[in-house]
Structures are given as structure tokens and as C-alpha cells.
Amino acid sequence: MAYLTLSGAILCEILATTAMKYSDGFSKLWPSLGTAAGYLVAFALLAQTLKSMSIGTAYAIWAGAGTALIAAIGMVFLGESTSALKILGVLLVIAGVVVLNLGGAH
């Protein structure tokens, strides 16, 4: 169940961050409200996750997955530049999450 709530938290965080991109510095109402709602739900789900998962494991997955997915969304859908170095950086983030989880998720 912890991985399910963590996945929901990551999804909400990604949606909130993407909405923030479209909020134009919080000058557009609906994307701004989507940002606030997404982060509110994301943190609520993360808090539930932390009831049964160690904070180090949860945060490593949260930060790593969020970073990798937002970078991919930026490159694929938002026209951000793609380079071998940027892709290597994303892969290193993912590798870091995997290494941190080798100790076991509790």
C-alpha cells in the first residue's frame, strides 16, 4: 500500500509542477489552482506513505522519480533541449534511487 500512495504522491507532484509551468508565474488562475491542489494532495499522500515506509526510501523514490519524469516531460512535451549529458544526469538520478533502495524499503 505504501508504494501505491507514494506513486499517487509522485503523480500529483508531477501534475502540479507541470501546471506551474502553465501558470505563467501564478498569473493564470486555473493552472495556479491546479498547482496548489496538486501539491496539497501530493504532500497528503506522502505523509500517508511515511506511516509505513522509511523517510529515506520514500524521499529518494519521490525525488528521483519526480526529477526524472519532469525532465522527460520537459524534453518530450515542452520543447526543452535534450543532450547526452542531460540524459546521463537523469539516468544517474535513477541509478541513485536504485542504489539507495538496495538496502531495502521498510
N, C-alpha and C. Protein backbone atom coordinates (compact mmCIF):
# COMPACT_ATOMS: atom_id res chain seq x y z
N MET A 1 0.82 -1.20 0.00
CA MET A 1 0.00 0.00 0.00
C MET A 1 0.87 1.26 0.00
N ALA A 2 2.03 1.20 0.66
CA ALA A 2 2.90 2.37 0.73
C ALA A 2 3.37 2.77 -0.67
N TYR A 3 3.68 1.80 -1.49
CA TYR A 3 4.13 2.13 -2.85
C TYR A 3 2.99 2.72 -3.68
N LEU A 4 1.78 2.31 -3.41
CA LEU A 4 0.63 2.86 -4.12
C LEU A 4 0.42 4.33 -3.74
N THR A 5 0.45 4.63 -2.45
CA THR A 5 0.27 6.03 -2.04
C THR A 5 1.45 6.88 -2.50
N LEU A 6 2.66 6.31 -2.47
CA LEU A 6 3.82 7.05 -2.95
C LEU A 6 3.71 7.33 -4.45
N SER A 7 3.23 6.36 -5.21
CA SER A 7 3.03 6.57 -6.65
C SER A 7 2.01 7.68 -6.90
N GLY A 8 0.94 7.68 -6.12
CA GLY A 8 -0.05 8.75 -6.24
C GLY A 8 0.54 10.10 -5.90
N ALA A 9 1.38 10.15 -4.86
CA ALA A 9 2.03 11.40 -4.47
C ALA A 9 2.94 11.91 -5.58
N ILE A 10 3.69 11.00 -6.20
CA ILE A 10 4.59 11.39 -7.28
C ILE A 10 3.78 11.89 -8.48
N LEU A 11 2.70 11.20 -8.82
CA LEU A 11 1.86 11.63 -9.94
C LEU A 11 1.29 13.03 -9.69
N CYS A 12 0.79 13.26 -8.48
CA CYS A 12 0.22 14.58 -8.16
C CYS A 12 1.29 15.66 -8.19
N GLU A 13 2.48 15.34 -7.73
CA GLU A 13 3.58 16.31 -7.75
C GLU A 13 3.97 16.65 -9.18
N ILE A 14 4.00 15.65 -10.05
CA ILE A 14 4.34 15.88 -11.46
C ILE A 14 3.26 16.73 -12.13
N LEU A 15 2.01 16.42 -11.86
CA LEU A 15 0.91 17.23 -12.43
C LEU A 15 0.97 18.66 -11.91
N ALA A 16 1.26 18.82 -10.62
CA ALA A 16 1.35 20.16 -10.04
C ALA A 16 2.50 20.96 -10.64
N THR A 17 3.63 20.32 -10.81
CA THR A 17 4.79 21.01 -11.38
C THR A 17 4.53 21.38 -12.83
N THR A 18 3.89 20.51 -13.58
CA THR A 18 3.54 20.81 -14.96
C THR A 18 2.54 21.96 -15.03
N ALA A 19 1.55 21.94 -14.13
CA ALA A 19 0.58 23.05 -14.07
C ALA A 19 1.28 24.36 -13.74
N MET A 20 2.30 24.29 -12.88
CA MET A 20 3.04 25.50 -12.53
C MET A 20 3.71 26.11 -13.76
N LYS A 21 4.20 25.27 -14.64
CA LYS A 21 4.81 25.75 -15.88
C LYS A 21 3.80 26.57 -16.68
N TYR A 22 2.55 26.11 -16.69
CA TYR A 22 1.50 26.79 -17.45
C TYR A 22 0.85 27.94 -16.68
N SER A 23 1.20 28.13 -15.41
CA SER A 23 0.57 29.19 -14.61
C SER A 23 1.13 30.57 -14.94
N ASP A 24 2.24 30.62 -15.69
CA ASP A 24 2.87 31.89 -16.07
C ASP A 24 3.16 32.73 -14.83
N GLY A 25 3.91 32.13 -13.89
CA GLY A 25 4.27 32.86 -12.67
C GLY A 25 3.08 33.10 -11.76
N PHE A 26 2.15 32.19 -11.76
CA PHE A 26 0.91 32.26 -10.98
C PHE A 26 0.01 33.43 -11.41
N SER A 27 0.12 33.80 -12.67
CA SER A 27 -0.75 34.87 -13.18
C SER A 27 -2.00 34.32 -13.88
N LYS A 28 -2.05 33.01 -14.10
CA LYS A 28 -3.22 32.37 -14.71
C LYS A 28 -3.93 31.54 -13.64
N LEU A 29 -5.20 31.79 -13.46
CA LEU A 29 -5.95 31.22 -12.34
C LEU A 29 -5.97 29.70 -12.32
N TRP A 30 -6.45 29.05 -13.39
CA TRP A 30 -6.67 27.61 -13.34
C TRP A 30 -5.38 26.81 -13.20
N PRO A 31 -4.33 27.13 -13.95
CA PRO A 31 -3.09 26.39 -13.69
C PRO A 31 -2.53 26.64 -12.28
N SER A 32 -2.74 27.86 -11.76
CA SER A 32 -2.28 28.16 -10.40
C SER A 32 -3.04 27.34 -9.37
N LEU A 33 -4.35 27.24 -9.54
CA LEU A 33 -5.16 26.41 -8.63
C LEU A 33 -4.79 24.94 -8.77
N GLY A 34 -4.53 24.50 -9.99
CA GLY A 34 -4.09 23.11 -10.21
C GLY A 34 -2.77 22.83 -9.53
N THR A 35 -1.88 23.79 -9.54
CA THR A 35 -0.59 23.65 -8.86
C THR A 35 -0.80 23.47 -7.36
N ALA A 36 -1.60 24.36 -6.77
CA ALA A 36 -1.84 24.30 -5.32
C ALA A 36 -2.53 23.00 -4.93
N ALA A 37 -3.55 22.61 -5.68
CA ALA A 37 -4.28 21.39 -5.37
C ALA A 37 -3.38 20.16 -5.53
N GLY A 38 -2.59 20.14 -6.60
CA GLY A 38 -1.71 19.00 -6.84
C GLY A 38 -0.69 18.82 -5.73
N TYR A 39 -0.08 19.93 -5.29
CA TYR A 39 0.90 19.82 -4.21
C TYR A 39 0.24 19.45 -2.89
N LEU A 40 -0.95 19.96 -2.63
CA LEU A 40 -1.66 19.63 -1.40
C LEU A 40 -1.93 18.12 -1.33
N VAL A 41 -2.45 17.57 -2.42
CA VAL A 41 -2.73 16.12 -2.46
C VAL A 41 -1.42 15.33 -2.41
N ALA A 42 -0.39 15.81 -3.12
CA ALA A 42 0.89 15.11 -3.14
C ALA A 42 1.47 14.99 -1.73
N PHE A 43 1.46 16.09 -0.98
CA PHE A 43 2.02 16.03 0.36
C PHE A 43 1.16 15.22 1.32
N ALA A 44 -0.14 15.25 1.14
CA ALA A 44 -1.03 14.42 1.96
C ALA A 44 -0.74 12.93 1.71
N LEU A 45 -0.57 12.56 0.45
CA LEU A 45 -0.26 11.16 0.13
C LEU A 45 1.14 10.78 0.61
N LEU A 46 2.09 11.70 0.50
CA LEU A 46 3.44 11.41 1.00
C LEU A 46 3.41 11.21 2.52
N ALA A 47 2.63 12.01 3.21
CA ALA A 47 2.51 11.85 4.66
C ALA A 47 1.94 10.49 5.02
N GLN A 48 0.96 10.02 4.25
CA GLN A 48 0.40 8.68 4.49
C GLN A 48 1.45 7.61 4.21
N THR A 49 2.23 7.81 3.18
CA THR A 49 3.30 6.85 2.83
C THR A 49 4.28 6.71 3.98
N LEU A 50 4.61 7.83 4.62
CA LEU A 50 5.63 7.81 5.67
C LEU A 50 5.19 7.09 6.93
N LYS A 51 3.91 6.74 7.01
CA LYS A 51 3.45 5.94 8.15
C LYS A 51 4.03 4.54 8.12
N SER A 52 4.34 4.04 6.91
CA SER A 52 4.80 2.66 6.81
C SER A 52 6.08 2.47 6.00
N MET A 53 6.69 3.57 5.56
CA MET A 53 7.93 3.48 4.78
C MET A 53 8.95 4.43 5.38
N SER A 54 10.20 4.04 5.39
CA SER A 54 11.23 4.92 5.93
C SER A 54 11.32 6.20 5.10
N ILE A 55 11.64 7.29 5.77
CA ILE A 55 11.68 8.59 5.10
C ILE A 55 12.77 8.63 4.03
N GLY A 56 13.89 7.98 4.30
CA GLY A 56 14.98 7.98 3.31
C GLY A 56 14.58 7.29 2.02
N THR A 57 13.94 6.14 2.16
CA THR A 57 13.49 5.40 0.98
C THR A 57 12.40 6.18 0.24
N ALA A 58 11.41 6.66 0.99
CA ALA A 58 10.30 7.37 0.36
C ALA A 58 10.79 8.62 -0.35
N TYR A 59 11.65 9.38 0.29
CA TYR A 59 12.09 10.63 -0.31
C TYR A 59 13.01 10.39 -1.50
N ALA A 60 13.83 9.34 -1.43
CA ALA A 60 14.69 9.01 -2.56
C ALA A 60 13.85 8.67 -3.79
N ILE A 61 12.82 7.86 -3.58
CA ILE A 61 11.94 7.49 -4.71
C ILE A 61 11.18 8.72 -5.19
N TRP A 62 10.61 9.49 -4.27
CA TRP A 62 9.85 10.71 -4.59
C TRP A 62 10.70 11.67 -5.42
N ALA A 63 11.88 11.99 -4.90
CA ALA A 63 12.73 12.98 -5.57
C ALA A 63 13.28 12.44 -6.89
N GLY A 64 13.73 11.20 -6.88
CA GLY A 64 14.31 10.63 -8.09
C GLY A 64 13.30 10.46 -9.21
N ALA A 65 12.16 9.88 -8.88
CA ALA A 65 11.13 9.68 -9.90
C ALA A 65 10.58 11.01 -10.39
N GLY A 66 10.33 11.92 -9.46
CA GLY A 66 9.81 13.23 -9.85
C GLY A 66 10.77 13.98 -10.75
N THR A 67 12.05 13.98 -10.39
CA THR A 67 13.06 14.66 -11.20
C THR A 67 13.16 14.05 -12.59
N ALA A 68 13.25 12.73 -12.64
CA ALA A 68 13.39 12.05 -13.93
C ALA A 68 12.17 12.28 -14.82
N LEU A 69 10.99 12.16 -14.24
CA LEU A 69 9.77 12.31 -15.04
C LEU A 69 9.54 13.75 -15.50
N ILE A 70 9.81 14.72 -14.63
CA ILE A 70 9.66 16.12 -15.03
C ILE A 70 10.68 16.47 -16.11
N ALA A 71 11.89 15.97 -15.98
CA ALA A 71 12.89 16.22 -17.03
C ALA A 71 12.44 15.62 -18.36
N ALA A 72 11.90 14.41 -18.32
CA ALA A 72 11.41 13.76 -19.54
C ALA A 72 10.23 14.53 -20.14
N ILE A 73 9.30 14.97 -19.30
CA ILE A 73 8.16 15.76 -19.79
C ILE A 73 8.66 17.04 -20.44
N GLY A 74 9.61 17.69 -19.81
CA GLY A 74 10.17 18.91 -20.39
C GLY A 74 10.80 18.67 -21.75
N MET A 75 11.55 17.60 -21.87
CA MET A 75 12.23 17.31 -23.14
C MET A 75 11.27 16.83 -24.22
N VAL A 76 10.30 15.98 -23.86
CA VAL A 76 9.43 15.37 -24.85
C VAL A 76 8.25 16.27 -25.23
N PHE A 77 7.64 16.92 -24.23
CA PHE A 77 6.40 17.65 -24.49
C PHE A 77 6.53 19.18 -24.46
N LEU A 78 7.54 19.71 -23.80
CA LEU A 78 7.63 21.15 -23.62
C LEU A 78 8.75 21.81 -24.41
N GLY A 79 9.38 21.03 -25.25
CA GLY A 79 10.39 21.59 -26.15
C GLY A 79 11.70 21.97 -25.50
N GLU A 80 11.99 21.43 -24.32
CA GLU A 80 13.27 21.72 -23.68
C GLU A 80 14.37 20.94 -24.38
N SER A 81 15.56 21.47 -24.32
CA SER A 81 16.68 20.85 -25.04
C SER A 81 16.99 19.46 -24.48
N THR A 82 17.46 18.61 -25.37
CA THR A 82 17.87 17.27 -25.00
C THR A 82 19.33 17.11 -25.40
N SER A 83 20.11 16.57 -24.48
CA SER A 83 21.52 16.31 -24.79
C SER A 83 21.92 15.01 -24.12
N ALA A 84 23.02 14.47 -24.57
CA ALA A 84 23.51 13.24 -23.96
C ALA A 84 23.82 13.48 -22.48
N LEU A 85 24.35 14.65 -22.16
CA LEU A 85 24.69 14.96 -20.77
C LEU A 85 23.44 15.05 -19.90
N LYS A 86 22.37 15.65 -20.43
CA LYS A 86 21.12 15.75 -19.67
C LYS A 86 20.53 14.35 -19.44
N ILE A 87 20.54 13.52 -20.45
CA ILE A 87 20.02 12.15 -20.31
C ILE A 87 20.88 11.36 -19.33
N LEU A 88 22.19 11.54 -19.38
CA LEU A 88 23.08 10.89 -18.42
C LEU A 88 22.74 11.32 -17.00
N GLY A 89 22.48 12.59 -16.80
CA GLY A 89 22.11 13.09 -15.48
C GLY A 89 20.85 12.44 -14.95
N VAL A 90 19.85 12.30 -15.81
CA VAL A 90 18.60 11.65 -15.41
C VAL A 90 18.86 10.18 -15.06
N LEU A 91 19.67 9.52 -15.85
CA LEU A 91 19.99 8.11 -15.57
C LEU A 91 20.76 7.97 -14.26
N LEU A 92 21.62 8.92 -13.95
CA LEU A 92 22.34 8.88 -12.68
C LEU A 92 21.40 9.08 -11.49
N VAL A 93 20.40 9.94 -11.65
CA VAL A 93 19.39 10.11 -10.59
C VAL A 93 18.67 8.79 -10.35
N ILE A 94 18.25 8.15 -11.43
CA ILE A 94 17.55 6.86 -11.31
C ILE A 94 18.47 5.82 -10.67
N ALA A 95 19.74 5.79 -11.09
CA ALA A 95 20.69 4.83 -10.51
C ALA A 95 20.86 5.09 -9.01
N GLY A 96 20.88 6.35 -8.61
CA GLY A 96 20.99 6.68 -7.20
C GLY A 96 19.82 6.16 -6.38
N VAL A 97 18.63 6.28 -6.92
CA VAL A 97 17.44 5.76 -6.24
C VAL A 97 17.53 4.25 -6.10
N VAL A 98 17.95 3.58 -7.15
CA VAL A 98 18.09 2.12 -7.11
C VAL A 98 19.12 1.72 -6.04
N VAL A 99 20.25 2.39 -6.00
CA VAL A 99 21.30 2.05 -5.02
C VAL A 99 20.78 2.28 -3.59
N LEU A 100 20.08 3.39 -3.37
CA LEU A 100 19.53 3.66 -2.04
C LEU A 100 18.53 2.58 -1.62
N ASN A 101 17.81 2.03 -2.58
CA ASN A 101 16.80 1.02 -2.26
C ASN A 101 17.37 -0.38 -2.13
N LEU A 102 18.62 -0.57 -2.50
CA LEU A 102 19.22 -1.90 -2.35
C LEU A 102 19.28 -2.33 -0.89
N GLY A 103 19.29 -1.36 0.01
CA GLY A 103 19.27 -1.66 1.44
C GLY A 103 17.92 -2.15 1.92
N GLY A 104 16.91 -2.02 1.09
CA GLY A 104 15.58 -2.49 1.43
C GLY A 104 14.65 -1.35 1.84
N ALA A 105 13.43 -1.42 1.36
CA ALA A 105 12.40 -0.43 1.71
C ALA A 105 11.60 -0.96 2.88
N HIS A 106 11.55 -0.18 3.94
CA HIS A 106 10.78 -0.61 5.12
C HIS A 106 9.71 0.39 5.43
